[in-house]
XYZ file of N, CA and C in Angstrom:
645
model
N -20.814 -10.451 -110.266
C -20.907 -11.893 -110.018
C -20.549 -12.640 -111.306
N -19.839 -13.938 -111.170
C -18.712 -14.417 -112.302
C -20.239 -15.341 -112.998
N -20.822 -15.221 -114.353
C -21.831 -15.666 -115.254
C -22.055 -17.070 -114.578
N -20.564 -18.259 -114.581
C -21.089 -19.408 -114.420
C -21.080 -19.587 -112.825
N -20.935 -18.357 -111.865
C -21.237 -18.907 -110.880
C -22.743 -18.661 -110.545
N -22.989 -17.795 -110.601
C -24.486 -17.320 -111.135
C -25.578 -18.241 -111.681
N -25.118 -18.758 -112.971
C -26.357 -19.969 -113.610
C -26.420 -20.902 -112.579
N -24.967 -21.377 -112.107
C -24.842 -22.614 -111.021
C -25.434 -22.688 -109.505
N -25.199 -21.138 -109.371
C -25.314 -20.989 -107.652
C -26.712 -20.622 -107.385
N -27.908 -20.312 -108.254
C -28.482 -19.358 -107.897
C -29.722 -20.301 -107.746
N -29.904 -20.735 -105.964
C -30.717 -21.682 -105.390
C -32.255 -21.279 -105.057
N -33.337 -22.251 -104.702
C -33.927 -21.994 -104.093
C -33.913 -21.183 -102.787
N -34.665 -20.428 -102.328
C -33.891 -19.705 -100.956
C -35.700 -19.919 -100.630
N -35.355 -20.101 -98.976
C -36.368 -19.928 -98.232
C -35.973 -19.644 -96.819
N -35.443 -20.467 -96.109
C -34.952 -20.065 -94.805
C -33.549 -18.789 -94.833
N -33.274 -19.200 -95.970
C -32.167 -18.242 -95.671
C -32.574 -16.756 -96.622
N -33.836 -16.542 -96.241
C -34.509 -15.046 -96.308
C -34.479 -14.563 -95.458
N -34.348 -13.103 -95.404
C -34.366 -12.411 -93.903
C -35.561 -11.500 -93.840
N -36.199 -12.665 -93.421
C -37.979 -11.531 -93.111
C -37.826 -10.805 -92.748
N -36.899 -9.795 -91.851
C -36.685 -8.350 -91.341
C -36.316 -7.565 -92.107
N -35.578 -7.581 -92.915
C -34.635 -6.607 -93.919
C -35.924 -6.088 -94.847
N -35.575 -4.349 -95.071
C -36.586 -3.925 -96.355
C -35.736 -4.366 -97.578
N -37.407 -4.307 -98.349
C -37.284 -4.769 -99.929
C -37.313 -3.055 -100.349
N -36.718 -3.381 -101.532
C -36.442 -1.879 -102.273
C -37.344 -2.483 -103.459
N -38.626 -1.639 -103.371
C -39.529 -1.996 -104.820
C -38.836 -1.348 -105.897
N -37.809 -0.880 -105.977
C -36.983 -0.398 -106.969
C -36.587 -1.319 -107.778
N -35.460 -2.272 -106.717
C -34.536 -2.872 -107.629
C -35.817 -4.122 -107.578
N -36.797 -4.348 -107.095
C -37.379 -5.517 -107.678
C -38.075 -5.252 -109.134
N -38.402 -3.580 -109.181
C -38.943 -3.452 -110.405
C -37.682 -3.766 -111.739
N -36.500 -3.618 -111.277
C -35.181 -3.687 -112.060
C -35.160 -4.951 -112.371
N -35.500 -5.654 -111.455
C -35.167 -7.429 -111.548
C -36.141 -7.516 -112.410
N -37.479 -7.245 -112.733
C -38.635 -7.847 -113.453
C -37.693 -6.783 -114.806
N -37.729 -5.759 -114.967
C -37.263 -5.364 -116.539
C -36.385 -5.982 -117.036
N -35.409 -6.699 -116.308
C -34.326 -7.820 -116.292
C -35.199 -9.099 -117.195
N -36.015 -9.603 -115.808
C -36.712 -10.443 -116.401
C -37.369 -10.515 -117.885
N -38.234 -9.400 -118.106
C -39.303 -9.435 -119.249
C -38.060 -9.723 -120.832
N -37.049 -9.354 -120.712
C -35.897 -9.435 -121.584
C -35.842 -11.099 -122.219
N -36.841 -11.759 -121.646
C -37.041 -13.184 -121.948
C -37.296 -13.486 -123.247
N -37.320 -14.850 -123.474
C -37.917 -15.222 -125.072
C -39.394 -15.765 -124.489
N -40.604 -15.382 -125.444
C -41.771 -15.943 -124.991
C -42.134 -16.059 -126.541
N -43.821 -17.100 -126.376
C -44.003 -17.087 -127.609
C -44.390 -16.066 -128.518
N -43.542 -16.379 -129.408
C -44.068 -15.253 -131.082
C -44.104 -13.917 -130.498
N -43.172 -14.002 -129.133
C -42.636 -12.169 -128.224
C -44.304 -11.765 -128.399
N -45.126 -12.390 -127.972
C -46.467 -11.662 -127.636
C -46.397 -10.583 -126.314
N -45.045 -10.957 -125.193
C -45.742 -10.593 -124.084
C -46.867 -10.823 -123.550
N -47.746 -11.242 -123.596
C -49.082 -11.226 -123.073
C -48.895 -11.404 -121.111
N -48.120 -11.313 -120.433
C -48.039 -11.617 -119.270
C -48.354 -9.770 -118.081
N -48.518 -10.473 -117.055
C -48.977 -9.521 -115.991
C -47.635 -10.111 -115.016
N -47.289 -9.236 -114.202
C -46.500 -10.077 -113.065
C -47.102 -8.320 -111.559
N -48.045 -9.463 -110.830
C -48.324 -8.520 -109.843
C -47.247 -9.019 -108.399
N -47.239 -7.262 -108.257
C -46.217 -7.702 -106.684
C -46.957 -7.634 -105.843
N -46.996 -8.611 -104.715
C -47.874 -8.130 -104.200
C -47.242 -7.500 -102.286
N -47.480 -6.362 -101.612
C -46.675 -6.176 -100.639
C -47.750 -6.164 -99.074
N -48.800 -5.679 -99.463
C -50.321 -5.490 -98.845
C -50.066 -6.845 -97.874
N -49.810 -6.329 -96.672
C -49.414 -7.624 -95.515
C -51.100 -7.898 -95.104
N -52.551 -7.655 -95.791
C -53.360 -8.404 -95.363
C -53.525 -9.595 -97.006
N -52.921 -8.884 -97.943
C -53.382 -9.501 -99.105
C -52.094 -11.141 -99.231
N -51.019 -10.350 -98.761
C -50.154 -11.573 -98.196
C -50.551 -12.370 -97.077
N -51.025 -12.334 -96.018
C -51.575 -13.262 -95.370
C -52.511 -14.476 -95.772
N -53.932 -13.520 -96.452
C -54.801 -14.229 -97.334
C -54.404 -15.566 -98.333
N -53.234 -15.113 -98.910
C -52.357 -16.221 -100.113
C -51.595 -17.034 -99.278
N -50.738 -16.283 -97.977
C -50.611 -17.370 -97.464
C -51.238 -18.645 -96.695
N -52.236 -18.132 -96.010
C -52.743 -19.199 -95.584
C -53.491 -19.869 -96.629
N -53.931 -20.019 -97.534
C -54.369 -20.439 -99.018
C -53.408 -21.283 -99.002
N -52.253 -21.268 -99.079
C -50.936 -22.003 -99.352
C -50.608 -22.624 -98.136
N -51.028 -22.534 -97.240
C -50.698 -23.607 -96.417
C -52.041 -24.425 -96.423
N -52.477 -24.119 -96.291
C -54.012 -25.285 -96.395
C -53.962 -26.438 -97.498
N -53.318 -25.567 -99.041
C -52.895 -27.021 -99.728
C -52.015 -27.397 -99.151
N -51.167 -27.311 -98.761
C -49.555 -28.196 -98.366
C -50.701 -28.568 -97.092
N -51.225 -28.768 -96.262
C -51.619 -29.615 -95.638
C -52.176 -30.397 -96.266
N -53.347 -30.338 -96.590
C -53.685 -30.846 -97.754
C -52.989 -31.987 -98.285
N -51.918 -32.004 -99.167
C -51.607 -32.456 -100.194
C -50.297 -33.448 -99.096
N -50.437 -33.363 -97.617
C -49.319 -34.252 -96.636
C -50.223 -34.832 -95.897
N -51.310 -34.615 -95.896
C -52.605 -35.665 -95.087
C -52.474 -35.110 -94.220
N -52.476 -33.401 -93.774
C -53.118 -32.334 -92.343
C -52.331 -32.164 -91.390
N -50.881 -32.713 -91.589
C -50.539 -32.495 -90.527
C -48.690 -32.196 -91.388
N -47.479 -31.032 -90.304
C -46.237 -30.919 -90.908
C -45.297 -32.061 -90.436
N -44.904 -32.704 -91.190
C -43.700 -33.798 -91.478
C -42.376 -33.825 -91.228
N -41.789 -32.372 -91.046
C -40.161 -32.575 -91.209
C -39.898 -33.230 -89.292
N -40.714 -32.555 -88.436
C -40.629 -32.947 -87.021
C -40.223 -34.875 -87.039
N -41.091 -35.091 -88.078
C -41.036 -36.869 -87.757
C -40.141 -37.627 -88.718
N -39.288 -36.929 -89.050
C -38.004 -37.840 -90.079
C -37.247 -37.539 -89.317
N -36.113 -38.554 -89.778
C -35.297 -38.588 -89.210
C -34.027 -37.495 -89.646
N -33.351 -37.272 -88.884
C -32.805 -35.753 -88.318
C -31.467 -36.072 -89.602
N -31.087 -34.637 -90.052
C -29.879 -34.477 -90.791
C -29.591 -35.347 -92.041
N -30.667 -36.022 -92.536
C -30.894 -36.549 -94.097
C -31.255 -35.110 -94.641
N -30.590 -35.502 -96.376
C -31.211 -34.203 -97.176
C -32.720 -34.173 -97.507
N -33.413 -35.260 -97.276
C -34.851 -35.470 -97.471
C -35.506 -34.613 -96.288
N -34.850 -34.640 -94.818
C -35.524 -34.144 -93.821
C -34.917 -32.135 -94.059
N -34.107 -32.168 -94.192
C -33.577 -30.716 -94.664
C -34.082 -30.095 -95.349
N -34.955 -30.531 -96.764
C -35.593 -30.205 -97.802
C -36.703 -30.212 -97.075
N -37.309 -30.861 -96.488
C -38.725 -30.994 -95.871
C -38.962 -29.905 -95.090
N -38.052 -29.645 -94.110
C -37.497 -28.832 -93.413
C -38.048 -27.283 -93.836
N -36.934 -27.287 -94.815
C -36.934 -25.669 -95.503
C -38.391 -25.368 -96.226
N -39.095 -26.758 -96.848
C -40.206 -26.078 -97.324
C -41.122 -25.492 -96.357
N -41.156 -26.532 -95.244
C -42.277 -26.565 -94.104
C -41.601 -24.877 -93.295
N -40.665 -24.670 -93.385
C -40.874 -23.163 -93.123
C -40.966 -22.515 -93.814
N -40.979 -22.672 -95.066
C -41.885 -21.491 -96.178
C -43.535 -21.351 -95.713
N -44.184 -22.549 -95.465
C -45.286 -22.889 -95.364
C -45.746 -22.084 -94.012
N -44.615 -22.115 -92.962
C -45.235 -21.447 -91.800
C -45.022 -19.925 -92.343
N -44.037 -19.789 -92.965
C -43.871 -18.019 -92.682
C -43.929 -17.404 -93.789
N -44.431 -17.941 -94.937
C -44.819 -17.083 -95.982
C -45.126 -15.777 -95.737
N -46.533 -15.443 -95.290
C -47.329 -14.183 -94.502
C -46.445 -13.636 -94.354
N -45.145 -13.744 -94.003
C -44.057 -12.403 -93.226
C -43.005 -11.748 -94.453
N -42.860 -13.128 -95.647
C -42.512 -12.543 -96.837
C -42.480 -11.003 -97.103
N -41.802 -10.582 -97.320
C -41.721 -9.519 -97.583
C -42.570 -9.128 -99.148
N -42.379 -9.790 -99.988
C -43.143 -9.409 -101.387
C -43.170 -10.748 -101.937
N -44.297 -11.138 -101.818
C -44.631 -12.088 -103.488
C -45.110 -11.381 -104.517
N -44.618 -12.407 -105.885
C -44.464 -12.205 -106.785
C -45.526 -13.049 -107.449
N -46.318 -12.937 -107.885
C -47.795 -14.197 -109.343
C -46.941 -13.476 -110.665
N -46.496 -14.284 -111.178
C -46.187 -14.191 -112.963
C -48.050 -14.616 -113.023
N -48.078 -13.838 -114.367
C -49.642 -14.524 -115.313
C -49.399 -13.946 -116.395
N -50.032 -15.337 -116.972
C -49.931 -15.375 -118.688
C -51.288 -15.312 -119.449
N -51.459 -14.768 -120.381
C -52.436 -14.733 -121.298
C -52.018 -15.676 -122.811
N -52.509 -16.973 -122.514
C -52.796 -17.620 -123.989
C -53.156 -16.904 -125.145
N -52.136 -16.866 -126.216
C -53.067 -15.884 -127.368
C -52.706 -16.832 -128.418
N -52.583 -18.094 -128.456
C -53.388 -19.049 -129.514
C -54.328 -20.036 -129.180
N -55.035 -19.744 -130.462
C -56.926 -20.833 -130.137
C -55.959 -22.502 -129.810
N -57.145 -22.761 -129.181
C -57.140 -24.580 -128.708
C -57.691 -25.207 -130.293
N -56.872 -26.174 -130.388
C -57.201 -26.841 -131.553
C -57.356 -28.766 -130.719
N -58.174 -29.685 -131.218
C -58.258 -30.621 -130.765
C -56.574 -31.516 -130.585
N -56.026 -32.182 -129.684
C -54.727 -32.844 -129.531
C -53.867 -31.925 -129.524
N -54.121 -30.973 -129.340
C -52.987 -29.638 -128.590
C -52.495 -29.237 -127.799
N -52.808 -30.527 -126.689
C -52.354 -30.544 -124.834
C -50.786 -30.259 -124.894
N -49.934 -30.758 -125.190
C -48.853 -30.667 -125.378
C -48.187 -29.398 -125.657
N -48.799 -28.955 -126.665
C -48.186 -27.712 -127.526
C -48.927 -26.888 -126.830
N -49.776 -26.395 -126.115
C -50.344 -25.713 -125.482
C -49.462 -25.387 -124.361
N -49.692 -26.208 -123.697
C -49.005 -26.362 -122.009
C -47.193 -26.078 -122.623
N -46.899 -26.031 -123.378
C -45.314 -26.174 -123.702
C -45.685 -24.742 -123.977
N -46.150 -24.119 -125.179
C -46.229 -22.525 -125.712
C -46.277 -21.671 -124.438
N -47.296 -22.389 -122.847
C -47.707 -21.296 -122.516
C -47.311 -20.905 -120.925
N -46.294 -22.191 -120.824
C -44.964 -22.075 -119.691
C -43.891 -21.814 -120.102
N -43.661 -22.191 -121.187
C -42.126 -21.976 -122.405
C -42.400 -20.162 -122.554
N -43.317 -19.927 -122.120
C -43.420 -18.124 -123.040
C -43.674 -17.224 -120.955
N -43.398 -18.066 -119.900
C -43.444 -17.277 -118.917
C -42.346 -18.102 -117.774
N -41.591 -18.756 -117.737
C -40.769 -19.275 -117.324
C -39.390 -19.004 -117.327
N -39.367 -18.661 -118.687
C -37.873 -18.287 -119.172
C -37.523 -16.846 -118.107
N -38.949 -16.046 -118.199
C -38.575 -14.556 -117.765
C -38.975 -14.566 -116.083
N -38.950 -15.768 -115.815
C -38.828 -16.353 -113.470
C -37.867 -16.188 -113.566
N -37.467 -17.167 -114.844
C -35.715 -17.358 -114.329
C -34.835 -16.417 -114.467
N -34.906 -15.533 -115.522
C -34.034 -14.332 -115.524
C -34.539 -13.134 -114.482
N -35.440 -13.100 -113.843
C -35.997 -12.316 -112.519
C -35.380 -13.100 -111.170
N -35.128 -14.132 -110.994
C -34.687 -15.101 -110.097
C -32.727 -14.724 -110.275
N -32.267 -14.873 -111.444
C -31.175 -14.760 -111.972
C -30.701 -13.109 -110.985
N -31.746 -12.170 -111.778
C -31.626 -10.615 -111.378
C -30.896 -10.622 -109.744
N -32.661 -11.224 -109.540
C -32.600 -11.038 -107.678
C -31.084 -11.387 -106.785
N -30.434 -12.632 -107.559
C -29.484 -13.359 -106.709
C -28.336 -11.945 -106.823
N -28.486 -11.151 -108.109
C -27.058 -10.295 -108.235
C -27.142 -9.096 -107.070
N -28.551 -9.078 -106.718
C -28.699 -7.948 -105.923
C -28.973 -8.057 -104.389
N -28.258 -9.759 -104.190
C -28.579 -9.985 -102.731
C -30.012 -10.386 -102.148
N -31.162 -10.600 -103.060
C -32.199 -11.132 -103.055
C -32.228 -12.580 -103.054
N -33.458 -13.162 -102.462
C -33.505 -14.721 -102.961
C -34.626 -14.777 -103.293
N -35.465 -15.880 -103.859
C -36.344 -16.259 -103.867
C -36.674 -17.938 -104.645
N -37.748 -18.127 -104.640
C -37.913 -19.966 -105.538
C -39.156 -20.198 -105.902
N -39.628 -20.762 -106.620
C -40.857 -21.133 -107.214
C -41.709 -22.123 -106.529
N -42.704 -21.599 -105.971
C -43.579 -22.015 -105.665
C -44.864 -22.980 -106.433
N -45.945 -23.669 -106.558
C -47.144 -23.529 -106.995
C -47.926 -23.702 -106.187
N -47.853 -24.563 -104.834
C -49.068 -24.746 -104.265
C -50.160 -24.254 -104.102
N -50.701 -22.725 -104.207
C -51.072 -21.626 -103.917
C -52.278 -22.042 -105.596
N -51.877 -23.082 -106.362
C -52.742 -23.106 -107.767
C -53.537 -23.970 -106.988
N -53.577 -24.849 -106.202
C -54.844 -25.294 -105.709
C -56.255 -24.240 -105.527
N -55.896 -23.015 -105.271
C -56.549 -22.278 -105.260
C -56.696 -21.076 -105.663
N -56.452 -21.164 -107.060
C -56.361 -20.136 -108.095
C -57.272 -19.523 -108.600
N -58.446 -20.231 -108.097
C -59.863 -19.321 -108.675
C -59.802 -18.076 -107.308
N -59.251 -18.855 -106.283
C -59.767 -17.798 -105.126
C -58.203 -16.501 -105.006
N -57.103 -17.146 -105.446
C -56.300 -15.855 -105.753
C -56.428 -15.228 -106.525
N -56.953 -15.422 -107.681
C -57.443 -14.530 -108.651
C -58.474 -13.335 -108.237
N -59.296 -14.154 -107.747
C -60.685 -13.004 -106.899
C -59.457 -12.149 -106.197
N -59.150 -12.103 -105.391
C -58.319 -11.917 -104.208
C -57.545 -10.700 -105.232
N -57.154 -10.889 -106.097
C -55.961 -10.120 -106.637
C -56.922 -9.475 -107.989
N -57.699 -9.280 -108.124
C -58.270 -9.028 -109.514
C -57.964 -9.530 -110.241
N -57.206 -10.346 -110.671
C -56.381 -11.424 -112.300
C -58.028 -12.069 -112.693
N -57.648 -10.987 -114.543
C -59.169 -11.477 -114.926
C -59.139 -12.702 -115.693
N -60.425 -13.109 -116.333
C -60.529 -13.840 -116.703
C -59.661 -14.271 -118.184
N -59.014 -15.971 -118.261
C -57.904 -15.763 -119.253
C -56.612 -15.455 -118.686
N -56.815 -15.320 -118.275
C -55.090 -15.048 -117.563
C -54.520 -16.456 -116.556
N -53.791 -16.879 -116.880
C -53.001 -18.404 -116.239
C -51.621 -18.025 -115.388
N -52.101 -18.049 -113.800
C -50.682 -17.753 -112.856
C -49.931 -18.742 -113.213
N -48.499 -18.430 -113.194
C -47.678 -19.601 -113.146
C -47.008 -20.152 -112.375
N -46.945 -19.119 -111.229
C -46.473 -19.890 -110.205
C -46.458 -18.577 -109.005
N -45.837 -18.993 -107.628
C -45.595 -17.894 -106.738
C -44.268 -17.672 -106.375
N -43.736 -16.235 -106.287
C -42.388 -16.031 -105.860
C -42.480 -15.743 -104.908
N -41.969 -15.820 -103.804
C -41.848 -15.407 -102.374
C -40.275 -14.627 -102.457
N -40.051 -13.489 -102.424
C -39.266 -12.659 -102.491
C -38.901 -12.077 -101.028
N -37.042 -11.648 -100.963
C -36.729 -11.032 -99.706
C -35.214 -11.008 -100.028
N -34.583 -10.313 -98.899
C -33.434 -10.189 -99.188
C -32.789 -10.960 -98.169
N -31.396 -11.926 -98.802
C -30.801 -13.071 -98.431
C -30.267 -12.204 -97.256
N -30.206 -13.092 -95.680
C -29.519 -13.105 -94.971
C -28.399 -12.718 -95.012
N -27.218 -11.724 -94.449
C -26.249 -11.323 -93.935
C -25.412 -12.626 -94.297
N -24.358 -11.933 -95.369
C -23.181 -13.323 -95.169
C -24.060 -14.461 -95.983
N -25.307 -14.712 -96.392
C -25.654 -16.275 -96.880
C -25.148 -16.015 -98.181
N -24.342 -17.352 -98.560
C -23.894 -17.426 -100.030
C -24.357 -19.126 -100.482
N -24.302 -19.456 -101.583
C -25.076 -20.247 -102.344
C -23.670 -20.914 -103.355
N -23.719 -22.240 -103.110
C -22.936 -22.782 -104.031
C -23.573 -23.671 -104.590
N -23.094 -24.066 -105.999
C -23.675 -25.158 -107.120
C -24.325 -26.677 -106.258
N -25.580 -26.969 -106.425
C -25.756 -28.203 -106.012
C -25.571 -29.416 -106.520
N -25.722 -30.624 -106.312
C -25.231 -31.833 -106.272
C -25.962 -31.914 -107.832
N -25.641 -32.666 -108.688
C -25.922 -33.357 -110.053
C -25.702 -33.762 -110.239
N -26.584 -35.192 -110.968
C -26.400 -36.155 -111.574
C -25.569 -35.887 -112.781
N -24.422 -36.958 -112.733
C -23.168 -36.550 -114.325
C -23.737 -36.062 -115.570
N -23.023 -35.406 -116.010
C -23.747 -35.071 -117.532
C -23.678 -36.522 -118.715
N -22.820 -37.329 -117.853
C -23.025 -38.595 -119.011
C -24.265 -39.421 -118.862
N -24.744 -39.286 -117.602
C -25.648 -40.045 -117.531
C -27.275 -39.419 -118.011
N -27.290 -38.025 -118.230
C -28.561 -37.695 -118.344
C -28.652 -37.481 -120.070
N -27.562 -37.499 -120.766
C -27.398 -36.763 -121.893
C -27.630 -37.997 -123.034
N -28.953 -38.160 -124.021
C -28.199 -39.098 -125.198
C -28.250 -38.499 -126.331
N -27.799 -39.486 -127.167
C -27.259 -38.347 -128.408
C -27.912 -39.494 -129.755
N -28.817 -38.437 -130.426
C -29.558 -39.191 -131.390
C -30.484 -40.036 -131.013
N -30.496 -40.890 -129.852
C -31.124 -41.821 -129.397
C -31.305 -41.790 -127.875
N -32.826 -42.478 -127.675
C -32.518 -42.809 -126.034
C -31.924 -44.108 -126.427
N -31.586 -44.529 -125.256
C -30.193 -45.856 -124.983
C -31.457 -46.811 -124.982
N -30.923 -47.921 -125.596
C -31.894 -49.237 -125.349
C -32.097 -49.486 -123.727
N -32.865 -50.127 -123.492
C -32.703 -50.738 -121.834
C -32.337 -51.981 -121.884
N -31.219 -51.839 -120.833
C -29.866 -53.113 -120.301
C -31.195 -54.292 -120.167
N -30.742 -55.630 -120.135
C -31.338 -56.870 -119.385
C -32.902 -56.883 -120.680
């Protein structure tokens, strides 16, 4: 696969997973050695990444994860009541069937991180930056992996609404910070992925300065 089609192409996937097809815990273990090849802080490693395949332990997380996404839309699913063939209702769409069919996922994925510098007072910043900056980099090169091998997957969090109770659920001890959920599977027959829409690079980019504001 050609590098820049790869950085460009390599989408969220949810509907276009094929809950039927087997996962080869092989090449997912390949994709994570892929992954760990990351930059994290001061290369501590300190991270866990559990797979998880146990179709009662996947159920459990999923419905966890749908209860926030109800939750967090006031109890009831949304894409039914927009209006049809906007990218807002499409997006709505694709999440709200993650939400129904997680459970059938074939393998999720919890990255977790272990903080290994002390909290110092006014350190919110540098904290939260050290300690997604040191487990993020290595989603994306596991995400990167997956797309070469006909896999999809996308980053989740909803599932942190209830992170004390996935933790129980999964043993992740104490100190340890999930970063998010992968919902893993292998892409549909024929689905291919091209670069999405972006805002120009002139408009997001300044140089030395942010731009005064017009008026």
């Amino acid at each position: 696969m050609h590098i820049d089609y790869l950085l460009t192409a390599t989408r969220s996937a949810r509907r276009s997973l094929d809950l039927d097809a087997p996962v080869d815990l092989d090449e997912i273990r390949d994709c994570l050695r892929i992954g760990l090849q990351a930059a994290n802080g001061s290369n501590q490693q300190t991270w866990r990444w559990l797979v998880v395949t146990d179709p009662a332990l996947r159920g459990e997380i999923a419905e966890l994860y749908r209860e926030a996404y109800l939750r967090r839309v006031g109890g009831q699913l949304l894409a039914g009541m927009m209006p049809a063939g906007t990218p807002e209702t499409r997006l709505m769409s694709s999440t709200e069937w993650l939400v129904e069919n997680m459970r059938t996922v074939p393998v999720l994925v919890v990255p977790c991180y272990q903080p290994y510098l002390p909290r110092i007072d006014g350190d919110e910043s540098f904290h939260l930056a050290t300690l997604y900056g040191s487990i993020f980099p290595a989603v994306w090169n596991f995400q990167l992996a997956l797309h070469t091998r006909g896999y999809g997957t996308c980053i989740t969090t909803l599932h942190l609404h209830h992170e004390a109770a996935v933790a129980e659920l999964l043993g992740i001890p104490p100190g340890y910070v999930q970063g998010c959920l992968l919902p893993v599977g292998r892409l549909r027959a024929g689905h291919t992925f091209r670069p999405a829409r972006r805002l120009p690079v002139d408009e997001v980019i300044c140089i030395d300065h942010w731009p005064a504001q017009s008026g």
